[in-house]
């Protein structure tokens, strides 16, 4: 079982900020901004390359949940960033898709 599947199963603790039947969101263990939440589908999908049309609704839910979490923290107007890392050049370390939601400080562009 992958790390995030273990968190979803409750075998590894996480600081959850949201959960429903299809998604979980929890605080990143090594936050890179005052808000650094990971929005994770309960279904195991290794990378963005493994998405199919069957996942379109799920990805929409992830994106809207990220926006809702940012809005709850008061960052809707000031701004925030959402990131999917895919494979080595993007630094993907956990091979279960997750949407990073970062906010609470100015975020440089382009990213490193
Ligand atoms: P990636 O580099 O794959 O896009 O991002 C993986 C993220 O998962 C990293 O930001 C890392 O800090 C976070 N992470 C790794 N292990 C754990 C863990 O055990 N718990 C939590 N909450 N986050 C983790
Ligand atoms: Zn998994």
PDB file of C-alpha atoms and ligand atoms in Angstrom:
ATOM      1  CA  UNK A   1       0.000   0.000   0.000  1.00  0.00           C
ATOM      2  CA  UNK A   2       1.396   3.457  -0.820  1.00  0.00           C
ATOM      3  CA  UNK A   3       1.964   6.133   1.829  1.00  0.00           C
ATOM      4  CA  UNK A   4      -1.188   8.079   1.030  1.00  0.00           C
ATOM      5  CA  UNK A   5      -3.295   4.900   0.837  1.00  0.00           C
ATOM      6  CA  UNK A   6      -2.009   4.150   4.366  1.00  0.00           C
ATOM      7  CA  UNK A   7      -3.065   7.630   5.533  1.00  0.00           C
ATOM      8  CA  UNK A   8      -6.483   7.117   3.897  1.00  0.00           C
ATOM      9  CA  UNK A   9      -6.808   3.728   5.624  1.00  0.00           C
ATOM     10  CA  UNK A  10      -5.897   5.315   8.972  1.00  0.00           C
ATOM     11  CA  UNK A  11      -2.725   3.264   9.348  1.00  0.00           C
ATOM     12  CA  UNK A  12      -0.576   6.434   9.408  1.00  0.00           C
ATOM     13  CA  UNK A  13      -1.849   9.566  11.191  1.00  0.00           C
ATOM     14  CA  UNK A  14      -2.348  12.862   9.358  1.00  0.00           C
ATOM     15  CA  UNK A  15      -3.720  16.264  10.260  1.00  0.00           C
ATOM     16  CA  UNK A  16      -6.933  16.066   8.230  1.00  0.00           C
ATOM     17  CA  UNK A  17      -8.745  19.237   7.256  1.00  0.00           C
ATOM     18  CA  UNK A  18     -11.476  17.668   5.089  1.00  0.00           C
ATOM     19  CA  UNK A  19     -12.865  14.230   4.277  1.00  0.00           C
ATOM     20  CA  UNK A  20     -15.758  12.829   2.266  1.00  0.00           C
ATOM     21  CA  UNK A  21     -16.398   9.515   0.539  1.00  0.00           C
ATOM     22  CA  UNK A  22     -14.088  10.294  -2.391  1.00  0.00           C
ATOM     23  CA  UNK A  23     -11.471  12.757  -1.095  1.00  0.00           C
ATOM     24  CA  UNK A  24      -9.330  13.526   1.901  1.00  0.00           C
ATOM     25  CA  UNK A  25      -7.308  16.695   2.553  1.00  0.00           C
ATOM     26  CA  UNK A  26      -4.569  16.978   5.157  1.00  0.00           C
ATOM     27  CA  UNK A  27      -1.745  19.301   6.116  1.00  0.00           C
ATOM     28  CA  UNK A  28       1.594  18.622   4.456  1.00  0.00           C
ATOM     29  CA  UNK A  29       4.144  17.246   6.937  1.00  0.00           C
ATOM     30  CA  UNK A  30       6.772  19.706   5.612  1.00  0.00           C
ATOM     31  CA  UNK A  31       4.763  22.862   4.852  1.00  0.00           C
ATOM     32  CA  UNK A  32       6.238  25.236   2.288  1.00  0.00           C
ATOM     33  CA  UNK A  33       3.820  28.080   3.101  1.00  0.00           C
ATOM     34  CA  UNK A  34       1.513  29.053   6.000  1.00  0.00           C
ATOM     35  CA  UNK A  35      -1.182  26.983   4.252  1.00  0.00           C
ATOM     36  CA  UNK A  36       0.107  23.790   2.633  1.00  0.00           C
ATOM     37  CA  UNK A  37      -2.680  21.270   2.260  1.00  0.00           C
ATOM     38  CA  UNK A  38      -2.720  18.146   0.083  1.00  0.00           C
ATOM     39  CA  UNK A  39      -6.037  17.205  -1.542  1.00  0.00           C
ATOM     40  CA  UNK A  40      -5.948  13.475  -2.222  1.00  0.00           C
ATOM     41  CA  UNK A  41      -8.454  11.137  -3.886  1.00  0.00           C
ATOM     42  CA  UNK A  42      -9.246   7.990  -1.909  1.00  0.00           C
ATOM     43  CA  UNK A  43      -8.819   5.967  -5.095  1.00  0.00           C
ATOM     44  CA  UNK A  44      -5.173   5.159  -5.833  1.00  0.00           C
ATOM     45  CA  UNK A  45      -3.971   6.805  -9.057  1.00  0.00           C
ATOM     46  CA  UNK A  46      -0.161   6.893  -9.288  1.00  0.00           C
ATOM     47  CA  UNK A  47       0.462   9.939 -11.486  1.00  0.00           C
ATOM     48  CA  UNK A  48      -1.368  12.455 -13.631  1.00  0.00           C
ATOM     49  CA  UNK A  49      -0.406  10.255 -16.602  1.00  0.00           C
ATOM     50  CA  UNK A  50      -2.708   7.547 -15.269  1.00  0.00           C
ATOM     51  CA  UNK A  51      -5.869   9.653 -15.307  1.00  0.00           C
ATOM     52  CA  UNK A  52      -8.658   8.647 -17.662  1.00  0.00           C
ATOM     53  CA  UNK A  53     -11.950  10.261 -18.607  1.00  0.00           C
ATOM     54  CA  UNK A  54     -13.492   8.258 -15.757  1.00  0.00           C
ATOM     55  CA  UNK A  55     -11.548  10.472 -13.334  1.00  0.00           C
ATOM     56  CA  UNK A  56     -12.781  13.802 -14.731  1.00  0.00           C
ATOM     57  CA  UNK A  57     -15.400  14.262 -12.030  1.00  0.00           C
ATOM     58  CA  UNK A  58     -12.929  13.338  -9.307  1.00  0.00           C
ATOM     59  CA  UNK A  59     -10.343  15.856 -10.522  1.00  0.00           C
ATOM     60  CA  UNK A  60     -13.043  18.510 -10.657  1.00  0.00           C
ATOM     61  CA  UNK A  61     -13.950  17.734  -7.046  1.00  0.00           C
ATOM     62  CA  UNK A  62     -10.275  17.983  -6.044  1.00  0.00           C
ATOM     63  CA  UNK A  63      -9.922  21.367  -7.721  1.00  0.00           C
ATOM     64  CA  UNK A  64     -13.097  22.792  -6.218  1.00  0.00           C
ATOM     65  CA  UNK A  65     -12.185  21.419  -2.794  1.00  0.00           C
ATOM     66  CA  UNK A  66      -8.788  23.145  -3.027  1.00  0.00           C
ATOM     67  CA  UNK A  67     -10.562  26.435  -3.785  1.00  0.00           C
ATOM     68  CA  UNK A  68     -12.971  25.908  -0.879  1.00  0.00           C
ATOM     69  CA  UNK A  69     -10.132  25.182   1.572  1.00  0.00           C
ATOM     70  CA  UNK A  70      -8.254  28.297   0.407  1.00  0.00           C
ATOM     71  CA  UNK A  71     -11.434  30.361   0.756  1.00  0.00           C
ATOM     72  CA  UNK A  72     -11.999  28.986   4.282  1.00  0.00           C
ATOM     73  CA  UNK A  73      -8.504  30.185   5.220  1.00  0.00           C
ATOM     74  CA  UNK A  74      -9.241  33.653   3.816  1.00  0.00           C
ATOM     75  CA  UNK A  75      -7.019  33.377   0.747  1.00  0.00           C
ATOM     76  CA  UNK A  76      -9.634  33.551  -2.000  1.00  0.00           C
ATOM     77  CA  UNK A  77      -8.965  37.211  -2.818  1.00  0.00           C
ATOM     78  CA  UNK A  78      -5.272  37.463  -1.883  1.00  0.00           C
ATOM     79  CA  UNK A  79      -4.410  34.307  -3.834  1.00  0.00           C
ATOM     80  CA  UNK A  80      -2.952  30.861  -3.507  1.00  0.00           C
ATOM     81  CA  UNK A  81      -1.372  28.190  -5.707  1.00  0.00           C
ATOM     82  CA  UNK A  82      -2.435  24.678  -6.658  1.00  0.00           C
ATOM     83  CA  UNK A  83       0.153  22.228  -7.983  1.00  0.00           C
ATOM     84  CA  UNK A  84       0.197  18.666  -9.278  1.00  0.00           C
ATOM     85  CA  UNK A  85       3.757  17.357  -9.570  1.00  0.00           C
ATOM     86  CA  UNK A  86       4.207  14.591 -12.120  1.00  0.00           C
ATOM     87  CA  UNK A  87       7.246  12.308 -12.159  1.00  0.00           C
ATOM     88  CA  UNK A  88      10.937  13.038 -11.712  1.00  0.00           C
ATOM     89  CA  UNK A  89      11.475  16.461 -13.264  1.00  0.00           C
ATOM     90  CA  UNK A  90       8.641  17.908 -11.179  1.00  0.00           C
ATOM     91  CA  UNK A  91       9.942  16.212  -8.027  1.00  0.00           C
ATOM     92  CA  UNK A  92       6.993  13.896  -7.448  1.00  0.00           C
ATOM     93  CA  UNK A  93       7.876  11.887  -4.336  1.00  0.00           C
ATOM     94  CA  UNK A  94       4.583  10.191  -3.474  1.00  0.00           C
ATOM     95  CA  UNK A  95       3.081   8.190  -6.325  1.00  0.00           C
ATOM     96  CA  UNK A  96      -0.575   8.733  -5.447  1.00  0.00           C
ATOM     97  CA  UNK A  97      -1.899  11.892  -7.048  1.00  0.00           C
ATOM     98  CA  UNK A  98      -2.337  14.880  -4.775  1.00  0.00           C
ATOM     99  CA  UNK A  99      -3.094  18.532  -5.331  1.00  0.00           C
ATOM    100  CA  UNK A 100      -0.861  20.864  -3.313  1.00  0.00           C
ATOM    101  CA  UNK A 101      -2.712  23.949  -2.063  1.00  0.00           C
ATOM    102  CA  UNK A 102      -0.278  26.652  -0.950  1.00  0.00           C
ATOM    103  CA  UNK A 103      -1.030  30.109   0.382  1.00  0.00           C
ATOM    104  CA  UNK A 104      -0.361  32.733   2.996  1.00  0.00           C
ATOM    105  CA  UNK A 105       2.736  34.254   1.439  1.00  0.00           C
ATOM    106  CA  UNK A 106       3.709  35.621  -1.986  1.00  0.00           C
ATOM    107  CA  UNK A 107       4.625  32.685  -4.230  1.00  0.00           C
ATOM    108  CA  UNK A 108       7.327  33.322  -6.815  1.00  0.00           C
ATOM    109  CA  UNK A 109       6.827  32.579 -10.485  1.00  0.00           C
ATOM    110  CA  UNK A 110       8.297  30.723 -12.304  1.00  0.00           C
ATOM    111  CA  UNK A 111       8.658  28.004  -9.658  1.00  0.00           C
ATOM    112  CA  UNK A 112      12.092  26.519  -9.059  1.00  0.00           C
TER     113      UNK A 112
HETATM  114  P1  LIG B   1       5.199  15.467  -4.188  1.00  0.00           P
HETATM  115  O1  LIG B   1       6.657  15.836  -4.138  1.00  0.00           O
HETATM  116  O2  LIG B   1       5.004  14.000  -4.434  1.00  0.00           O
HETATM  117  O3  LIG B   1       4.385  16.334  -5.109  1.00  0.00           O
HETATM  118  O4  LIG B   1       4.643  15.826  -2.749  1.00  0.00           O
HETATM  119  C1  LIG B   1       4.606  14.918  -1.701  1.00  0.00           C
HETATM  120  C2  LIG B   1       4.305  15.719  -0.454  1.00  0.00           C
HETATM  121  O5  LIG B   1       3.934  14.829   0.568  1.00  0.00           O
HETATM  122  C3  LIG B   1       5.505  16.525   0.049  1.00  0.00           C
HETATM  123  O6  LIG B   1       5.154  17.914   0.092  1.00  0.00           O
HETATM  124  C4  LIG B   1       5.766  15.930   1.436  1.00  0.00           C
HETATM  125  O7  LIG B   1       6.174  16.895   2.381  1.00  0.00           O
HETATM  126  C5  LIG B   1       4.439  15.307   1.782  1.00  0.00           C
HETATM  127  N1  LIG B   1       4.537  14.159   2.665  1.00  0.00           N
HETATM  128  C6  LIG B   1       5.428  13.130   2.566  1.00  0.00           C
HETATM  129  N2  LIG B   1       5.214  12.231   3.528  1.00  0.00           N
HETATM  130  C7  LIG B   1       4.164  12.704   4.261  1.00  0.00           C
HETATM  131  C8  LIG B   1       3.469  12.190   5.401  1.00  0.00           C
HETATM  132  O8  LIG B   1       3.766  11.128   5.952  1.00  0.00           O
HETATM  133  N3  LIG B   1       2.441  12.941   5.872  1.00  0.00           N
HETATM  134  C9  LIG B   1       2.083  14.123   5.301  1.00  0.00           C
HETATM  135  N4  LIG B   1       1.054  14.788   5.850  1.00  0.00           N
HETATM  136  N5  LIG B   1       2.709  14.635   4.214  1.00  0.00           N
HETATM  137  C10 LIG B   1       3.730  13.920   3.703  1.00  0.00           C
HETATM  138 ZN1  LIG B   2      -2.127   5.114  -2.934  1.00  0.00          ZN
END
